[in-house]
Amino acid sequence: EDEEEDDELNESKDGLNLHDLPKCVQLAAKELSVFAKALTIDPGMAYRPGSSKTREIIPGETTMRAIGSHRVGAAEIIAMMLQLGCLEIDEKMAHLKLEETNDDKKPMTLETLAIMLFEYPWSSAFHAAASRAILAALSSPHEKLWIPLVVCARDEGSGDVYKNSLPTKVAETMDEALLCERLSKRKGNVGSAVVLANALREFGEATDEERSEMRRHLNNNPKWLEANKDGGSLDRLNEEQVGGLCGPKPSRSQFLETNLGGGGNVISSHELLRMLQHISLGGGGN
């Protein structure tokens, strides 16, 4: 009887069962807390691109906070696991914190990936992995997985549960980018912010019951509404990608399919096995 209950828990709405996935995926799912822990290992400072190690180190000019290859690898694995669309993995991620604690003020692992995406604006490899993880979470029917991204319950005491949310950070990043005198002055995470903003817009325009709470919070977030309005920062940044050498902008209906690989089982077990074999938890650098 207990085994039958476990089987029901492990089976998602589309019939995907964790026990039917490759062994390496099952092992990775069992050790998700290890990958979360890897995100806490700070490699320290690194030299900015174009700076010389022989120059005198001037804080804020020649050095920058490094993301670390181990954290990029951990984010990649978390993203690939979420892209499976397995309900049990989503459930584990929804309750996974970086450290074992009952402190509700501590962010969840997925929330931490979103925070780091904006705290480390110069790591495109990490931005790509974190964005894929966030997109997969937003696409999940499991509300507890994505709700911390759109509303920060830990900020209830401050009176503004949206100030540190993903939609707000995305909006602020786009607004800041448009204020730059030259494109070369924009931060490296602007592209990821636009990708996530387009996804949030599409989810906000959907009519499915599963994301009614997401739409409610998006419609209550003033910074997001300002960025998402007609002629707002999202429209302006999207217009920059129309025509020219880059070709036409994809339609909204194709957006999530393009960025999520059509949803479903996009992970390669060989790819994940290779990642698990080569990840270095002691790695540093950018």
Coordinates of C-alpha atoms in Angstrom, one line a residue:
E1 CA 0.0 0.0 0.0
D2 CA 2.9 2.4 0.9
E3 CA 4.5 1.6 -2.5
E4 CA 1.4 2.5 -4.3
E5 CA 1.2 5.8 -2.5
D6 CA 4.8 6.5 -3.4
D7 CA 4.1 5.7 -7.1
E8 CA 1.2 8.1 -7.1
L9 CA 3.4 10.8 -5.6
N10 CA 6.2 10.2 -8.1
E11 CA 3.9 10.4 -11.2
S12 CA 3.2 13.8 -12.7
K13 CA 0.1 14.8 -14.6
D14 CA 1.7 13.8 -17.9
G15 CA 2.7 10.4 -16.6
L16 CA 6.4 11.1 -16.1
N17 CA 7.7 9.0 -13.2
L18 CA 11.0 9.6 -11.6
H19 CA 11.7 5.9 -11.3
D20 CA 11.4 5.6 -15.1
L21 CA 14.1 8.2 -15.8
P22 CA 17.8 7.3 -16.3
K23 CA 19.7 6.3 -13.1
C24 CA 21.9 9.4 -13.3
V25 CA 18.8 11.6 -13.2
Q26 CA 17.4 9.7 -10.2
L27 CA 20.8 10.1 -8.4
A28 CA 20.9 13.8 -9.2
A29 CA 17.3 14.3 -7.9
K30 CA 18.3 12.6 -4.7
E31 CA 21.3 15.0 -4.3
L32 CA 19.6 18.3 -5.2
S33 CA 20.6 19.7 -1.8
V34 CA 24.3 19.2 -2.8
F35 CA 23.9 21.3 -5.9
A36 CA 22.0 23.9 -3.8
K37 CA 24.9 23.9 -1.3
A38 CA 27.4 24.6 -4.2
L39 CA 25.6 27.9 -4.8
T40 CA 26.8 29.1 -1.3
I41 CA 30.5 28.6 -2.1
D42 CA 31.9 32.1 -2.9
P43 CA 35.1 32.0 -5.0
G44 CA 35.9 35.6 -4.2
M45 CA 37.1 38.2 -6.6
A46 CA 38.2 38.0 -10.2
Y47 CA 39.8 40.4 -12.7
R48 CA 37.4 42.2 -15.0
P49 CA 37.6 41.4 -18.7
G50 CA 40.3 43.5 -20.3
S51 CA 42.1 44.3 -17.0
S52 CA 45.6 43.1 -16.4
K53 CA 46.7 41.0 -13.4
T54 CA 50.0 43.1 -13.4
R55 CA 48.1 46.4 -12.8
E56 CA 47.6 47.8 -9.4
I57 CA 44.3 46.5 -8.0
I58 CA 41.8 49.3 -7.6
P59 CA 38.6 47.9 -6.0
G60 CA 35.6 48.5 -8.2
E61 CA 37.7 49.0 -11.3
T62 CA 39.9 46.1 -12.1
T63 CA 38.2 43.4 -10.0
M64 CA 34.7 42.0 -9.7
R65 CA 32.9 39.4 -7.8
A66 CA 33.3 36.0 -9.5
I67 CA 30.4 33.6 -9.9
G68 CA 32.6 30.5 -10.0
S69 CA 32.5 27.6 -12.4
H70 CA 31.1 25.3 -9.7
R71 CA 28.0 27.6 -9.3
V72 CA 27.5 27.7 -13.1
G73 CA 27.6 23.9 -13.1
A74 CA 25.1 23.6 -10.2
A75 CA 22.7 26.0 -11.9
E76 CA 23.0 24.0 -15.2
I77 CA 22.1 20.8 -13.4
I78 CA 19.2 22.4 -11.5
A79 CA 17.9 23.8 -14.8
M80 CA 18.1 20.5 -16.6
M81 CA 16.3 18.8 -13.8
L82 CA 13.5 21.3 -13.8
Q83 CA 13.1 21.1 -17.6
L84 CA 12.1 17.4 -17.2
G85 CA 8.7 18.4 -16.0
C86 CA 8.7 15.7 -13.3
L87 CA 6.3 16.6 -10.5
E88 CA 8.4 15.0 -7.8
I89 CA 11.5 17.0 -8.8
D90 CA 9.4 20.2 -8.9
E91 CA 8.1 19.3 -5.4
K92 CA 11.7 18.8 -4.1
M93 CA 12.8 22.1 -5.6
A94 CA 9.8 24.0 -4.2
H95 CA 10.9 23.2 -0.6
L96 CA 14.7 23.3 -1.1
K97 CA 16.7 25.9 0.6
L98 CA 20.5 26.5 0.4
E99 CA 20.8 25.4 4.0
E100 CA 18.7 23.2 6.3
T101 CA 16.8 25.7 8.3
N102 CA 13.2 26.5 9.4
D103 CA 13.8 30.2 9.0
D104 CA 11.1 31.5 6.6
K105 CA 13.3 34.6 5.9
K106 CA 15.8 32.5 4.0
P107 CA 15.2 32.4 0.3
M108 CA 14.5 29.1 -1.5
T109 CA 17.1 27.7 -3.9
L110 CA 15.3 28.8 -7.1
E111 CA 14.7 32.2 -5.6
T112 CA 18.4 32.4 -4.9
L113 CA 19.2 31.7 -8.6
A114 CA 17.0 34.7 -9.5
I115 CA 18.8 36.9 -7.0
M116 CA 22.2 35.9 -8.2
L117 CA 21.2 36.6 -11.8
F118 CA 21.0 40.2 -11.0
E119 CA 23.8 40.4 -8.4
Y120 CA 26.3 39.0 -10.9
P121 CA 25.6 40.9 -14.2
W122 CA 28.7 39.7 -16.0
S123 CA 28.4 35.9 -16.2
S124 CA 26.6 35.0 -19.4
A125 CA 27.0 31.2 -18.7
F126 CA 25.3 31.5 -15.3
H127 CA 22.6 33.9 -16.8
A128 CA 21.7 31.3 -19.4
A129 CA 21.5 28.4 -16.8
A130 CA 19.6 30.5 -14.3
S131 CA 17.1 31.8 -16.9
R132 CA 16.4 28.2 -18.1
A133 CA 15.7 27.1 -14.5
I134 CA 13.4 30.1 -13.9
L135 CA 11.6 29.6 -17.2
A136 CA 11.1 25.9 -16.4
A137 CA 9.7 26.8 -13.0
L138 CA 7.3 29.4 -14.3
S139 CA 6.0 26.8 -16.8
S140 CA 5.4 24.3 -14.0
P141 CA 1.8 23.7 -12.8
H142 CA 3.3 23.4 -9.3
E143 CA 2.4 26.8 -7.7
K144 CA 4.8 26.4 -4.7
L145 CA 7.7 26.2 -7.1
W146 CA 7.2 29.6 -8.8
I147 CA 5.2 31.7 -6.3
P148 CA 8.4 32.8 -4.4
L149 CA 9.6 34.3 -7.7
V150 CA 6.6 36.6 -8.2
V151 CA 6.0 37.6 -4.5
C152 CA 8.5 37.7 -1.7
A153 CA 6.7 36.6 1.5
R154 CA 9.9 37.3 3.5
D155 CA 9.5 41.0 2.7
E156 CA 6.0 41.2 4.3
G157 CA 7.4 43.1 7.3
S158 CA 8.7 45.9 5.0
G159 CA 5.2 46.5 3.5
D160 CA 6.3 45.7 -0.1
V161 CA 6.3 42.1 -1.1
Y162 CA 7.2 43.0 -4.7
K163 CA 10.4 45.0 -4.3
N164 CA 12.7 42.0 -4.5
S165 CA 10.5 39.9 -6.8
L166 CA 11.6 38.6 -10.2
P167 CA 9.2 40.9 -12.1
T168 CA 10.5 44.0 -10.3
K169 CA 14.2 43.1 -10.8
V170 CA 13.5 42.4 -14.5
A171 CA 11.7 45.8 -14.8
E172 CA 14.5 47.7 -13.0
T173 CA 17.2 46.0 -15.1
M174 CA 15.4 47.0 -18.4
D175 CA 14.8 50.6 -17.2
E176 CA 18.5 50.9 -16.3
A177 CA 19.6 49.6 -19.7
L178 CA 17.5 52.2 -21.5
L179 CA 19.2 55.0 -19.5
C180 CA 22.7 54.0 -20.8
E181 CA 24.2 56.3 -23.3
R182 CA 25.6 53.5 -25.4
L183 CA 24.7 49.9 -25.8
S184 CA 28.2 48.9 -24.7
K185 CA 27.5 50.4 -21.3
R186 CA 24.6 48.1 -20.6
K187 CA 25.1 45.2 -18.1
G188 CA 25.5 41.7 -19.4
N189 CA 22.3 40.4 -17.9
V190 CA 20.0 42.7 -19.9
G191 CA 19.3 40.0 -22.5
S192 CA 18.3 37.5 -19.8
A193 CA 16.0 40.1 -18.3
V194 CA 14.3 40.6 -21.6
V195 CA 13.8 36.9 -22.1
L196 CA 12.3 36.5 -18.6
A197 CA 10.1 39.6 -19.1
N198 CA 8.7 38.3 -22.3
A199 CA 7.9 35.0 -20.5
L200 CA 6.2 36.9 -17.7
R201 CA 4.2 38.9 -20.2
E202 CA 3.0 35.7 -21.9
F203 CA 2.0 34.1 -18.7
G204 CA 0.3 37.2 -17.6
E205 CA -1.8 37.2 -20.8
A206 CA -2.7 33.5 -20.4
T207 CA -6.1 32.4 -19.2
D208 CA -5.3 29.1 -17.5
E209 CA -6.5 28.5 -14.0
E210 CA -3.1 27.2 -12.8
R211 CA -1.5 30.6 -13.0
S212 CA -4.3 32.8 -11.7
E213 CA -2.2 33.7 -8.7
M214 CA 0.7 34.6 -10.9
R215 CA -1.5 37.0 -12.9
R216 CA -2.9 38.5 -9.8
H217 CA 0.5 39.3 -8.4
L218 CA 1.8 40.6 -11.8
N219 CA -1.2 43.0 -11.9
N220 CA -0.5 44.2 -8.4
N221 CA 3.2 45.0 -9.1
P222 CA 3.4 48.7 -10.1
K223 CA 7.0 48.4 -11.5
W224 CA 6.1 45.4 -13.6
L225 CA 3.0 47.1 -14.9
E226 CA 5.0 50.2 -15.9
A227 CA 7.6 48.1 -17.8
N228 CA 5.0 45.9 -19.4
K229 CA 2.6 48.6 -20.7
D230 CA 2.4 49.6 -24.4
G231 CA 5.5 51.5 -25.2
G232 CA 7.1 50.5 -21.9
S233 CA 10.7 49.4 -21.4
L234 CA 9.9 45.8 -22.6
D235 CA 8.4 47.0 -25.9
R236 CA 11.3 49.4 -26.4
L237 CA 13.9 46.7 -25.9
N238 CA 12.0 44.3 -28.1
E239 CA 11.9 46.8 -30.9
E240 CA 15.6 47.0 -30.9
Q241 CA 15.7 43.4 -32.1
V242 CA 13.4 43.9 -35.0
G243 CA 14.7 43.7 -38.6
G244 CA 18.3 44.4 -39.7
L245 CA 20.9 41.7 -39.7
C246 CA 19.3 39.8 -36.9
G247 CA 16.0 39.2 -38.8
P248 CA 12.5 39.6 -37.6
K249 CA 11.5 39.3 -33.9
P250 CA 9.7 36.0 -33.1
S251 CA 6.1 36.2 -32.3
R252 CA 4.9 35.9 -28.7
S253 CA 3.2 32.6 -29.3
Q254 CA 6.5 31.0 -30.3
F255 CA 8.4 32.6 -27.5
L256 CA 8.2 30.0 -24.7
E257 CA 8.5 27.1 -27.2
T258 CA 11.7 28.6 -28.5
N259 CA 13.2 29.3 -25.1
L260 CA 12.0 26.1 -23.4
G261 CA 12.6 23.8 -26.3
G262 CA 8.9 23.1 -26.6
G263 CA 8.6 22.0 -23.0
G264 CA 8.7 18.3 -22.0
N265 CA 11.7 16.1 -21.9
V266 CA 14.4 18.4 -23.3
I267 CA 17.2 16.9 -21.1
S268 CA 19.7 14.4 -22.5
S269 CA 20.7 11.8 -20.0
H270 CA 24.2 11.7 -21.5
E271 CA 24.4 15.4 -21.2
L272 CA 23.5 15.3 -17.5
L273 CA 25.9 12.4 -16.8
R274 CA 28.7 14.4 -18.4
M275 CA 27.9 17.4 -16.3
L276 CA 27.8 15.3 -13.1
Q277 CA 31.1 13.7 -14.0
H278 CA 32.9 17.0 -14.7
I279 CA 31.5 19.5 -12.3
S280 CA 34.1 20.8 -9.9
L281 CA 32.7 21.9 -6.6
G282 CA 36.0 23.6 -5.8
G283 CA 36.2 25.5 -9.0
G284 CA 36.7 29.2 -9.1
G285 CA 37.0 32.0 -11.5
N286 CA 34.3 33.4 -13.9

